[in-house]
Amino acid sequence: MKNNLHAREFINSFISKERKGRYLALLDSKMGERSLASRLAHLDTFEDAFIQSLPKGDPTVQIDFIYSFIKNIYNKEICYIISEDRTISGKEIPVKGSVEMISGKGFGSILSFIPGKLAYYEGESPGSSILFYKH
């Protein structure tokens, strides 16, 4: 993977202190970002202080909220994706449609908008969607 700045800053900002070293070691391993991506389905060791509450219920309402939140902070049209899905991982993709691309697909993914500041995570199981913002 060509751009582990996004992965490194995600780990440094949003992963709990207890697990940060482990995930940074994975990132620095021979497989690099691929090692991290392979563990995204069940990632659950986050710094709660930076988690933004999402509205409950209808996925469309959640997606609209996420895009609205992102738009208020981030005015560019691309984001970086880290994913278990190798066909999309390690690429810059359009912000528009990015959440739908990973939502409910059953694999773990991170959309990184501003490295270490603004990201969206979706795990394998329903309800594992998390929006992160560190201001």
mmCIF file of N, CA and C in Angstrom:
data_model
loop_
_atom_site.group_PDB
_atom_site.id
_atom_site.type_symbol
_atom_site.label_atom_id
_atom_site.label_comp_id
_atom_site.label_asym_id
_atom_site.label_seq_id
_atom_site.Cartn_x
_atom_site.Cartn_y
_atom_site.Cartn_z
ATOM 1 N N MET A 1 0.846 -1.176 0.000
ATOM 2 C CA MET A 1 0.000 0.000 0.000
ATOM 3 C C MET A 1 0.892 1.240 0.000
ATOM 4 N N LYS A 2 0.489 2.214 -0.742
ATOM 5 C CA LYS A 2 1.379 3.344 -0.980
ATOM 6 C C LYS A 2 1.315 4.453 0.049
ATOM 7 N N ASN A 3 0.265 4.556 0.814
ATOM 8 C CA ASN A 3 0.108 5.748 1.643
ATOM 9 C C ASN A 3 -0.288 5.374 3.067
ATOM 10 N N ASN A 4 0.680 4.991 3.897
ATOM 11 C CA ASN A 4 0.269 4.600 5.241
ATOM 12 C C ASN A 4 0.204 5.779 6.215
ATOM 13 N N LEU A 5 0.363 7.013 5.738
ATOM 14 C CA LEU A 5 0.152 8.187 6.590
ATOM 15 C C LEU A 5 -1.260 8.148 7.186
ATOM 16 N N HIS A 6 -2.248 7.857 6.362
ATOM 17 C CA HIS A 6 -3.632 7.807 6.836
ATOM 18 C C HIS A 6 -3.793 6.718 7.901
ATOM 19 N N ALA A 7 -3.232 5.546 7.652
ATOM 20 C CA ALA A 7 -3.334 4.443 8.616
ATOM 21 C C ALA A 7 -2.604 4.788 9.911
ATOM 22 N N ARG A 8 -1.397 5.310 9.792
ATOM 23 C CA ARG A 8 -0.598 5.661 10.976
ATOM 24 C C ARG A 8 -1.314 6.715 11.824
ATOM 25 N N GLU A 9 -1.823 7.736 11.199
ATOM 26 C CA GLU A 9 -2.505 8.795 11.949
ATOM 27 C C GLU A 9 -3.833 8.312 12.534
ATOM 28 N N PHE A 10 -4.530 7.409 11.843
ATOM 29 C CA PHE A 10 -5.743 6.817 12.399
ATOM 30 C C PHE A 10 -5.399 6.084 13.695
ATOM 31 N N ILE A 11 -4.360 5.269 13.647
ATOM 32 C CA ILE A 11 -3.936 4.518 14.831
ATOM 33 C C ILE A 11 -3.534 5.481 15.950
ATOM 34 N N ASN A 12 -2.693 6.449 15.646
ATOM 35 C CA ASN A 12 -2.205 7.377 16.671
ATOM 36 C C ASN A 12 -3.324 8.177 17.318
ATOM 37 N N SER A 13 -4.348 8.517 16.559
ATOM 38 C CA SER A 13 -5.427 9.353 17.096
ATOM 39 C C SER A 13 -6.602 8.584 17.683
ATOM 40 N N PHE A 14 -6.985 7.479 17.058
ATOM 41 C CA PHE A 14 -8.274 6.880 17.385
ATOM 42 C C PHE A 14 -8.221 5.492 18.029
ATOM 43 N N ILE A 15 -7.063 4.860 18.063
ATOM 44 C CA ILE A 15 -6.938 3.546 18.705
ATOM 45 C C ILE A 15 -6.508 3.755 20.163
ATOM 46 N N SER A 16 -7.047 2.944 21.056
ATOM 47 C CA SER A 16 -6.746 3.082 22.486
ATOM 48 C C SER A 16 -5.250 2.908 22.752
ATOM 49 N N LYS A 17 -4.785 3.548 23.814
ATOM 50 C CA LYS A 17 -3.367 3.495 24.193
ATOM 51 C C LYS A 17 -2.880 2.054 24.352
ATOM 52 N N GLU A 18 -3.730 1.199 24.912
ATOM 53 C CA GLU A 18 -3.346 -0.186 25.186
ATOM 54 C C GLU A 18 -3.041 -0.972 23.909
ATOM 55 N N ARG A 19 -3.654 -0.626 22.806
ATOM 56 C CA ARG A 19 -3.501 -1.393 21.559
ATOM 57 C C ARG A 19 -2.723 -0.647 20.468
ATOM 58 N N LYS A 20 -2.455 0.609 20.698
ATOM 59 C CA LYS A 20 -1.783 1.443 19.697
ATOM 60 C C LYS A 20 -0.461 0.829 19.226
ATOM 61 N N GLY A 21 0.380 0.390 20.160
ATOM 62 C CA GLY A 21 1.675 -0.191 19.810
ATOM 63 C C GLY A 21 1.544 -1.412 18.919
ATOM 64 N N ARG A 22 0.576 -2.247 19.226
ATOM 65 C CA ARG A 22 0.355 -3.465 18.427
ATOM 66 C C ARG A 22 -0.010 -3.115 16.992
ATOM 67 N N TYR A 23 -0.917 -2.157 16.820
ATOM 68 C CA TYR A 23 -1.347 -1.798 15.462
ATOM 69 C C TYR A 23 -0.262 -1.050 14.695
ATOM 70 N N LEU A 24 0.541 -0.250 15.387
ATOM 71 C CA LEU A 24 1.671 0.410 14.717
ATOM 72 C C LEU A 24 2.706 -0.630 14.277
ATOM 73 N N ALA A 25 2.920 -1.660 15.093
ATOM 74 C CA ALA A 25 3.845 -2.737 14.713
ATOM 75 C C ALA A 25 3.330 -3.468 13.469
ATOM 76 N N LEU A 26 2.031 -3.699 13.404
ATOM 77 C CA LEU A 26 1.454 -4.322 12.209
ATOM 78 C C LEU A 26 1.714 -3.454 10.983
ATOM 79 N N LEU A 27 1.517 -2.174 11.149
ATOM 80 C CA LEU A 27 1.708 -1.237 10.044
ATOM 81 C C LEU A 27 3.167 -1.213 9.588
ATOM 82 N N ASP A 28 4.084 -1.374 10.523
ATOM 83 C CA ASP A 28 5.510 -1.356 10.202
ATOM 84 C C ASP A 28 6.044 -2.717 9.749
ATOM 85 N N SER A 29 5.201 -3.725 9.775
ATOM 86 C CA SER A 29 5.628 -5.063 9.360
ATOM 87 C C SER A 29 5.798 -5.129 7.839
ATOM 88 N N LYS A 30 6.296 -6.254 7.379
ATOM 89 C CA LYS A 30 6.528 -6.462 5.949
ATOM 90 C C LYS A 30 5.250 -6.253 5.127
ATOM 91 N N MET A 31 4.136 -6.656 5.659
ATOM 92 C CA MET A 31 2.858 -6.524 4.942
ATOM 93 C C MET A 31 2.268 -5.120 5.062
ATOM 94 N N GLY A 32 2.760 -4.331 6.003
ATOM 95 C CA GLY A 32 2.341 -2.938 6.141
ATOM 96 C C GLY A 32 0.850 -2.749 6.330
ATOM 97 N N GLU A 33 0.293 -1.856 5.538
ATOM 98 C CA GLU A 33 -1.122 -1.500 5.665
ATOM 99 C C GLU A 33 -2.031 -2.707 5.455
ATOM 100 N N ARG A 34 -1.596 -3.676 4.661
ATOM 101 C CA ARG A 34 -2.377 -4.890 4.424
ATOM 102 C C ARG A 34 -2.601 -5.648 5.738
ATOM 103 N N SER A 35 -1.572 -5.664 6.621
ATOM 104 C CA SER A 35 -1.713 -6.329 7.925
ATOM 105 C C SER A 35 -2.784 -5.660 8.762
ATOM 106 N N LEU A 36 -2.793 -4.339 8.756
ATOM 107 C CA LEU A 36 -3.825 -3.604 9.483
ATOM 108 C C LEU A 36 -5.187 -3.876 8.866
ATOM 109 N N ALA A 37 -5.281 -3.792 7.559
ATOM 110 C CA ALA A 37 -6.558 -3.982 6.867
ATOM 111 C C ALA A 37 -7.169 -5.343 7.174
ATOM 112 N N SER A 38 -6.327 -6.353 7.312
ATOM 113 C CA SER A 38 -6.850 -7.707 7.563
ATOM 114 C C SER A 38 -7.509 -7.838 8.931
ATOM 115 N N ARG A 39 -7.324 -6.859 9.791
ATOM 116 C CA ARG A 39 -7.905 -6.910 11.142
ATOM 117 C C ARG A 39 -9.050 -5.918 11.341
ATOM 118 N N LEU A 40 -9.481 -5.287 10.288
ATOM 119 C CA LEU A 40 -10.485 -4.235 10.423
ATOM 120 C C LEU A 40 -11.902 -4.737 10.708
ATOM 121 N N ALA A 41 -12.203 -5.955 10.400
ATOM 122 C CA ALA A 41 -13.574 -6.449 10.580
ATOM 123 C C ALA A 41 -14.051 -6.333 12.018
ATOM 124 N N HIS A 42 -13.150 -6.591 12.962
ATOM 125 C CA HIS A 42 -13.554 -6.635 14.368
ATOM 126 C C HIS A 42 -12.783 -5.642 15.234
ATOM 127 N N LEU A 43 -12.316 -4.585 14.650
ATOM 128 C CA LEU A 43 -11.592 -3.563 15.398
ATOM 129 C C LEU A 43 -12.534 -2.942 16.428
ATOM 130 N N ASP A 44 -12.100 -2.897 17.688
ATOM 131 C CA ASP A 44 -12.999 -2.386 18.731
ATOM 132 C C ASP A 44 -12.257 -1.735 19.888
ATOM 133 N N THR A 45 -11.084 -1.237 19.641
ATOM 134 C CA THR A 45 -10.271 -0.652 20.709
ATOM 135 C C THR A 45 -10.033 0.827 20.428
ATOM 136 N N PHE A 46 -11.056 1.615 20.586
ATOM 137 C CA PHE A 46 -11.016 3.012 20.184
ATOM 138 C C PHE A 46 -10.907 3.977 21.359
ATOM 139 N N GLU A 47 -10.419 5.167 21.063
ATOM 140 C CA GLU A 47 -10.436 6.285 22.016
ATOM 141 C C GLU A 47 -11.837 6.906 21.944
ATOM 142 N N ASP A 48 -12.621 6.684 22.953
ATOM 143 C CA ASP A 48 -14.013 7.141 22.965
ATOM 144 C C ASP A 48 -14.168 8.650 22.840
ATOM 145 N N ALA A 49 -13.178 9.402 23.262
ATOM 146 C CA ALA A 49 -13.275 10.868 23.267
ATOM 147 C C ALA A 49 -13.504 11.460 21.876
ATOM 148 N N PHE A 50 -13.146 10.710 20.834
ATOM 149 C CA PHE A 50 -13.235 11.260 19.480
ATOM 150 C C PHE A 50 -14.356 10.650 18.651
ATOM 151 N N ILE A 51 -15.187 9.839 19.279
ATOM 152 C CA ILE A 51 -16.312 9.216 18.574
ATOM 153 C C ILE A 51 -17.485 10.188 18.550
ATOM 154 N N GLN A 52 -18.016 10.405 17.358
ATOM 155 C CA GLN A 52 -19.176 11.267 17.176
ATOM 156 C C GLN A 52 -20.433 10.398 17.152
ATOM 157 N N SER A 53 -21.440 10.803 17.866
ATOM 158 C CA SER A 53 -22.688 10.040 17.895
ATOM 159 C C SER A 53 -23.376 10.102 16.532
ATOM 160 N N LEU A 54 -23.868 8.943 16.114
ATOM 161 C CA LEU A 54 -24.635 8.858 14.871
ATOM 162 C C LEU A 54 -26.104 8.685 15.221
ATOM 163 N N PRO A 55 -26.999 9.220 14.384
ATOM 164 C CA PRO A 55 -28.419 9.015 14.661
ATOM 165 C C PRO A 55 -28.768 7.530 14.562
ATOM 166 N N LYS A 56 -29.685 7.094 15.375
ATOM 167 C CA LYS A 56 -30.120 5.697 15.376
ATOM 168 C C LYS A 56 -31.148 5.481 14.278
ATOM 169 N N GLY A 57 -31.280 4.212 13.885
ATOM 170 C CA GLY A 57 -32.347 3.863 12.964
ATOM 171 C C GLY A 57 -31.930 3.767 11.513
ATOM 172 N N ASP A 58 -32.715 4.395 10.673
ATOM 173 C CA ASP A 58 -32.609 4.315 9.217
ATOM 174 C C ASP A 58 -31.184 4.591 8.718
ATOM 175 N N PRO A 59 -30.606 3.658 7.967
ATOM 176 C CA PRO A 59 -29.257 3.850 7.429
ATOM 177 C C PRO A 59 -29.131 5.100 6.547
ATOM 178 N N THR A 60 -30.179 5.445 5.848
ATOM 179 C CA THR A 60 -30.139 6.636 4.990
ATOM 180 C C THR A 60 -29.953 7.895 5.826
ATOM 181 N N VAL A 61 -30.606 7.962 6.970
ATOM 182 C CA VAL A 61 -30.452 9.103 7.874
ATOM 183 C C VAL A 61 -29.020 9.164 8.393
ATOM 184 N N GLN A 62 -28.464 8.017 8.741
ATOM 185 C CA GLN A 62 -27.075 7.970 9.205
ATOM 186 C C GLN A 62 -26.109 8.445 8.124
ATOM 187 N N ILE A 63 -26.284 7.947 6.918
ATOM 188 C CA ILE A 63 -25.400 8.324 5.812
ATOM 189 C C ILE A 63 -25.492 9.821 5.534
ATOM 190 N N ASP A 64 -26.704 10.364 5.511
ATOM 191 C CA ASP A 64 -26.875 11.806 5.306
ATOM 192 C C ASP A 64 -26.188 12.601 6.408
ATOM 193 N N PHE A 65 -26.312 12.136 7.642
ATOM 194 C CA PHE A 65 -25.663 12.801 8.770
ATOM 195 C C PHE A 65 -24.143 12.784 8.599
ATOM 196 N N ILE A 66 -23.595 11.633 8.234
ATOM 197 C CA ILE A 66 -22.145 11.493 8.060
ATOM 198 C C ILE A 66 -21.643 12.468 6.998
ATOM 199 N N TYR A 67 -22.299 12.503 5.848
ATOM 200 C CA TYR A 67 -21.876 13.420 4.780
ATOM 201 C C TYR A 67 -21.996 14.877 5.205
ATOM 202 N N SER A 68 -23.056 15.207 5.911
ATOM 203 C CA SER A 68 -23.246 16.577 6.391
ATOM 204 C C SER A 68 -22.130 16.950 7.373
ATOM 205 N N PHE A 69 -21.826 16.051 8.282
ATOM 206 C CA PHE A 69 -20.768 16.285 9.265
ATOM 207 C C PHE A 69 -19.434 16.501 8.560
ATOM 208 N N ILE A 70 -19.118 15.608 7.629
ATOM 209 C CA ILE A 70 -17.858 15.695 6.893
ATOM 210 C C ILE A 70 -17.780 17.007 6.117
ATOM 211 N N LYS A 71 -18.838 17.358 5.448
ATOM 212 C CA LYS A 71 -18.857 18.574 4.619
ATOM 213 C C LYS A 71 -18.575 19.832 5.443
ATOM 214 N N ASN A 72 -19.015 19.851 6.695
ATOM 215 C CA ASN A 72 -18.781 21.016 7.562
ATOM 216 C C ASN A 72 -17.313 21.176 7.940
ATOM 217 N N ILE A 73 -16.523 20.123 7.801
ATOM 218 C CA ILE A 73 -15.130 20.149 8.228
ATOM 219 C C ILE A 73 -14.160 20.001 7.058
ATOM 220 N N TYR A 74 -14.553 19.228 6.071
ATOM 221 C CA TYR A 74 -13.661 18.805 4.995
ATOM 222 C C TYR A 74 -14.255 19.218 3.661
ATOM 223 N N ASN A 75 -13.537 20.027 2.905
ATOM 224 C CA ASN A 75 -14.117 20.545 1.663
ATOM 225 C C ASN A 75 -13.480 19.980 0.396
ATOM 226 N N LYS A 76 -12.766 18.872 0.528
ATOM 227 C CA LYS A 76 -12.175 18.248 -0.649
ATOM 228 C C LYS A 76 -13.088 17.144 -1.159
ATOM 229 N N GLU A 77 -12.812 16.674 -2.362
ATOM 230 C CA GLU A 77 -13.703 15.702 -2.993
ATOM 231 C C GLU A 77 -13.197 14.267 -2.958
ATOM 232 N N ILE A 78 -12.025 14.041 -2.329
ATOM 233 C CA ILE A 78 -11.495 12.678 -2.265
ATOM 234 C C ILE A 78 -11.166 12.294 -0.826
ATOM 235 N N CYS A 79 -11.147 11.006 -0.589
ATOM 236 C CA CYS A 79 -10.712 10.474 0.697
ATOM 237 C C CYS A 79 -9.886 9.227 0.421
ATOM 238 N N TYR A 80 -9.245 8.724 1.441
ATOM 239 C CA TYR A 80 -8.382 7.544 1.324
ATOM 240 C C TYR A 80 -9.069 6.387 2.013
ATOM 241 N N ILE A 81 -9.026 5.223 1.391
ATOM 242 C CA ILE A 81 -9.692 4.057 1.971
ATOM 243 C C ILE A 81 -8.688 2.961 2.317
ATOM 244 N N ILE A 82 -8.877 2.403 3.508
ATOM 245 C CA ILE A 82 -8.150 1.227 3.974
ATOM 246 C C ILE A 82 -9.230 0.185 4.208
ATOM 247 N N SER A 83 -9.101 -0.973 3.592
ATOM 248 C CA SER A 83 -10.189 -1.936 3.660
ATOM 249 C C SER A 83 -9.696 -3.367 3.557
ATOM 250 N N GLU A 84 -10.468 -4.269 4.143
ATOM 251 C CA GLU A 84 -10.235 -5.694 3.929
ATOM 252 C C GLU A 84 -10.442 -6.052 2.463
ATOM 253 N N ASP A 85 -11.267 -5.308 1.782
ATOM 254 C CA ASP A 85 -11.533 -5.537 0.361
ATOM 255 C C ASP A 85 -10.352 -4.991 -0.440
ATOM 256 N N ARG A 86 -9.519 -5.884 -0.921
ATOM 257 C CA ARG A 86 -8.293 -5.484 -1.625
ATOM 258 C C ARG A 86 -8.558 -4.716 -2.917
ATOM 259 N N THR A 87 -9.746 -4.848 -3.472
ATOM 260 C CA THR A 87 -10.027 -4.149 -4.731
ATOM 261 C C THR A 87 -10.168 -2.638 -4.539
ATOM 262 N N ILE A 88 -10.446 -2.218 -3.310
ATOM 263 C CA ILE A 88 -10.616 -0.780 -3.056
ATOM 264 C C ILE A 88 -9.585 -0.214 -2.087
ATOM 265 N N SER A 89 -8.932 -1.064 -1.314
ATOM 266 C CA SER A 89 -8.009 -0.606 -0.284
ATOM 267 C C SER A 89 -6.778 0.082 -0.875
ATOM 268 N N GLY A 90 -6.335 1.133 -0.184
ATOM 269 C CA GLY A 90 -5.131 1.838 -0.586
ATOM 270 C C GLY A 90 -5.341 2.836 -1.703
ATOM 271 N N LYS A 91 -6.587 3.187 -1.954
ATOM 272 C CA LYS A 91 -6.893 4.099 -3.051
ATOM 273 C C LYS A 91 -7.492 5.398 -2.537
ATOM 274 N N GLU A 92 -7.345 6.425 -3.330
ATOM 275 C CA GLU A 92 -8.097 7.651 -3.109
ATOM 276 C C GLU A 92 -9.379 7.507 -3.908
ATOM 277 N N ILE A 93 -10.493 7.776 -3.251
ATOM 278 C CA ILE A 93 -11.798 7.620 -3.892
ATOM 279 C C ILE A 93 -12.614 8.888 -3.660
ATOM 280 N N PRO A 94 -13.658 9.102 -4.459
ATOM 281 C CA PRO A 94 -14.518 10.271 -4.230
ATOM 282 C C PRO A 94 -15.234 10.163 -2.883
ATOM 283 N N VAL A 95 -15.325 11.287 -2.194
ATOM 284 C CA VAL A 95 -16.084 11.321 -0.938
ATOM 285 C C VAL A 95 -17.526 10.926 -1.222
ATOM 286 N N LYS A 96 -18.093 11.524 -2.263
ATOM 287 C CA LYS A 96 -19.482 11.206 -2.614
ATOM 288 C C LYS A 96 -19.576 9.727 -2.996
ATOM 289 N N GLY A 97 -20.381 9.001 -2.283
ATOM 290 C CA GLY A 97 -20.557 7.572 -2.515
ATOM 291 C C GLY A 97 -19.627 6.681 -1.712
ATOM 292 N N SER A 98 -18.675 7.260 -1.006
ATOM 293 C CA SER A 98 -17.699 6.452 -0.262
ATOM 294 C C SER A 98 -18.347 5.674 0.882
ATOM 295 N N VAL A 99 -19.250 6.304 1.608
ATOM 296 C CA VAL A 99 -19.900 5.625 2.736
ATOM 297 C C VAL A 99 -20.764 4.474 2.223
ATOM 298 N N GLU A 100 -21.499 4.718 1.152
ATOM 299 C CA GLU A 100 -22.328 3.656 0.579
ATOM 300 C C GLU A 100 -21.463 2.503 0.060
ATOM 301 N N MET A 101 -20.262 2.815 -0.402
ATOM 302 C CA MET A 101 -19.366 1.797 -0.937
ATOM 303 C C MET A 101 -19.010 0.751 0.121
ATOM 304 N N ILE A 102 -18.937 1.162 1.382
ATOM 305 C CA ILE A 102 -18.529 0.229 2.441
ATOM 306 C C ILE A 102 -19.662 -0.156 3.381
ATOM 307 N N SER A 103 -20.733 0.603 3.388
ATOM 308 C CA SER A 103 -21.828 0.392 4.328
ATOM 309 C C SER A 103 -22.548 -0.934 4.082
ATOM 310 N N GLY A 104 -22.585 -1.756 5.127
ATOM 311 C CA GLY A 104 -23.321 -3.014 5.077
ATOM 312 C C GLY A 104 -22.705 -4.084 4.194
ATOM 313 N N LYS A 105 -21.466 -3.921 3.805
ATOM 314 C CA LYS A 105 -20.830 -4.886 2.897
ATOM 315 C C LYS A 105 -20.222 -6.087 3.627
ATOM 316 N N GLY A 106 -20.075 -6.004 4.949
ATOM 317 C CA GLY A 106 -19.577 -7.144 5.704
ATOM 318 C C GLY A 106 -18.071 -7.267 5.763
ATOM 319 N N PHE A 107 -17.366 -6.200 5.452
ATOM 320 C CA PHE A 107 -15.919 -6.199 5.634
ATOM 321 C C PHE A 107 -15.520 -4.899 6.307
ATOM 322 N N GLY A 108 -14.406 -4.912 7.011
ATOM 323 C CA GLY A 108 -13.959 -3.736 7.740
ATOM 324 C C GLY A 108 -13.273 -2.738 6.824
ATOM 325 N N SER A 109 -13.586 -1.450 7.037
ATOM 326 C CA SER A 109 -12.990 -0.389 6.224
ATOM 327 C C SER A 109 -12.874 0.897 7.018
ATOM 328 N N ILE A 110 -11.886 1.695 6.645
ATOM 329 C CA ILE A 110 -11.720 3.041 7.182
ATOM 330 C C ILE A 110 -11.700 4.012 6.016
ATOM 331 N N LEU A 111 -12.494 5.065 6.111
ATOM 332 C CA LEU A 111 -12.407 6.191 5.184
ATOM 333 C C LEU A 111 -11.679 7.286 5.937
ATOM 334 N N SER A 112 -10.546 7.702 5.429
ATOM 335 C CA SER A 112 -9.762 8.747 6.080
ATOM 336 C C SER A 112 -9.871 10.024 5.254
ATOM 337 N N PHE A 113 -10.389 11.053 5.883
ATOM 338 C CA PHE A 113 -10.576 12.335 5.210
ATOM 339 C C PHE A 113 -9.414 13.277 5.530
ATOM 340 N N ILE A 114 -9.171 13.490 6.799
ATOM 341 C CA ILE A 114 -8.026 14.273 7.269
ATOM 342 C C ILE A 114 -7.242 13.346 8.189
ATOM 343 N N PRO A 115 -6.011 12.965 7.808
ATOM 344 C CA PRO A 115 -5.268 11.993 8.609
ATOM 345 C C PRO A 115 -5.201 12.374 10.092
ATOM 346 N N GLY A 116 -5.709 11.459 10.924
ATOM 347 C CA GLY A 116 -5.675 11.662 12.365
ATOM 348 C C GLY A 116 -6.667 12.659 12.908
ATOM 349 N N LYS A 117 -7.509 13.206 12.044
ATOM 350 C CA LYS A 117 -8.476 14.222 12.477
ATOM 351 C C LYS A 117 -9.920 13.847 12.160
ATOM 352 N N LEU A 118 -10.160 13.287 10.985
ATOM 353 C CA LEU A 118 -11.527 12.990 10.551
ATOM 354 C C LEU A 118 -11.527 11.669 9.780
ATOM 355 N N ALA A 119 -12.284 10.695 10.289
ATOM 356 C CA ALA A 119 -12.340 9.372 9.664
ATOM 357 C C ALA A 119 -13.679 8.702 9.964
ATOM 358 N N TYR A 120 -14.000 7.738 9.141
ATOM 359 C CA TYR A 120 -15.203 6.931 9.329
ATOM 360 C C TYR A 120 -14.784 5.468 9.274
ATOM 361 N N TYR A 121 -15.256 4.682 10.219
ATOM 362 C CA TYR A 121 -14.945 3.252 10.283
ATOM 363 C C TYR A 121 -16.236 2.462 10.201
ATOM 364 N N GLU A 122 -16.168 1.373 9.457
ATOM 365 C CA GLU A 122 -17.278 0.426 9.446
ATOM 366 C C GLU A 122 -16.694 -0.970 9.588
ATOM 367 N N GLY A 123 -17.205 -1.703 10.574
ATOM 368 C CA GLY A 123 -16.761 -3.071 10.804
ATOM 369 C C GLY A 123 -17.630 -4.065 10.075
ATOM 370 N N GLU A 124 -17.407 -5.314 10.391
ATOM 371 C CA GLU A 124 -18.113 -6.398 9.720
ATOM 372 C C GLU A 124 -19.578 -6.508 10.147
ATOM 373 N N SER A 125 -19.851 -6.289 11.413
ATOM 374 C CA SER A 125 -21.199 -6.514 11.915
ATOM 375 C C SER A 125 -22.058 -5.251 11.873
ATOM 376 N N PRO A 126 -23.366 -5.430 11.766
ATOM 377 C CA PRO A 126 -24.275 -4.285 11.773
ATOM 378 C C PRO A 126 -24.108 -3.459 13.046
ATOM 379 N N GLY A 127 -24.201 -2.163 12.918
ATOM 380 C CA GLY A 127 -24.083 -1.275 14.068
ATOM 381 C C GLY A 127 -22.657 -0.951 14.455
ATOM 382 N N SER A 128 -21.698 -1.345 13.638
ATOM 383 C CA SER A 128 -20.298 -1.076 13.975
ATOM 384 C C SER A 128 -19.762 0.154 13.239
ATOM 385 N N SER A 129 -20.633 1.053 12.867
ATOM 386 C CA SER A 129 -20.244 2.282 12.169
ATOM 387 C C SER A 129 -19.822 3.340 13.173
ATOM 388 N N ILE A 130 -18.656 3.957 12.934
ATOM 389 C CA ILE A 130 -18.158 4.973 13.858
ATOM 390 C C ILE A 130 -17.569 6.131 13.068
ATOM 391 N N LEU A 131 -17.984 7.309 13.425
ATOM 392 C CA LEU A 131 -17.440 8.546 12.857
ATOM 393 C C LEU A 131 -16.508 9.154 13.906
ATOM 394 N N PHE A 132 -15.277 9.439 13.497
ATOM 395 C CA PHE A 132 -14.271 10.012 14.400
ATOM 396 C C PHE A 132 -13.953 11.444 13.992
ATOM 397 N N TYR A 133 -13.827 12.302 15.003
ATOM 398 C CA TYR A 133 -13.395 13.667 14.745
ATOM 399 C C TYR A 133 -12.560 14.149 15.916
ATOM 400 N N LYS A 134 -11.347 14.543 15.611
ATOM 401 C CA LYS A 134 -10.433 15.074 16.616
ATOM 402 C C LYS A 134 -10.164 16.524 16.246
ATOM 403 N N HIS A 135 -10.728 17.432 17.050
ATOM 404 C CA HIS A 135 -10.562 18.863 16.742
ATOM 405 C C HIS A 135 -9.584 19.524 17.636
#
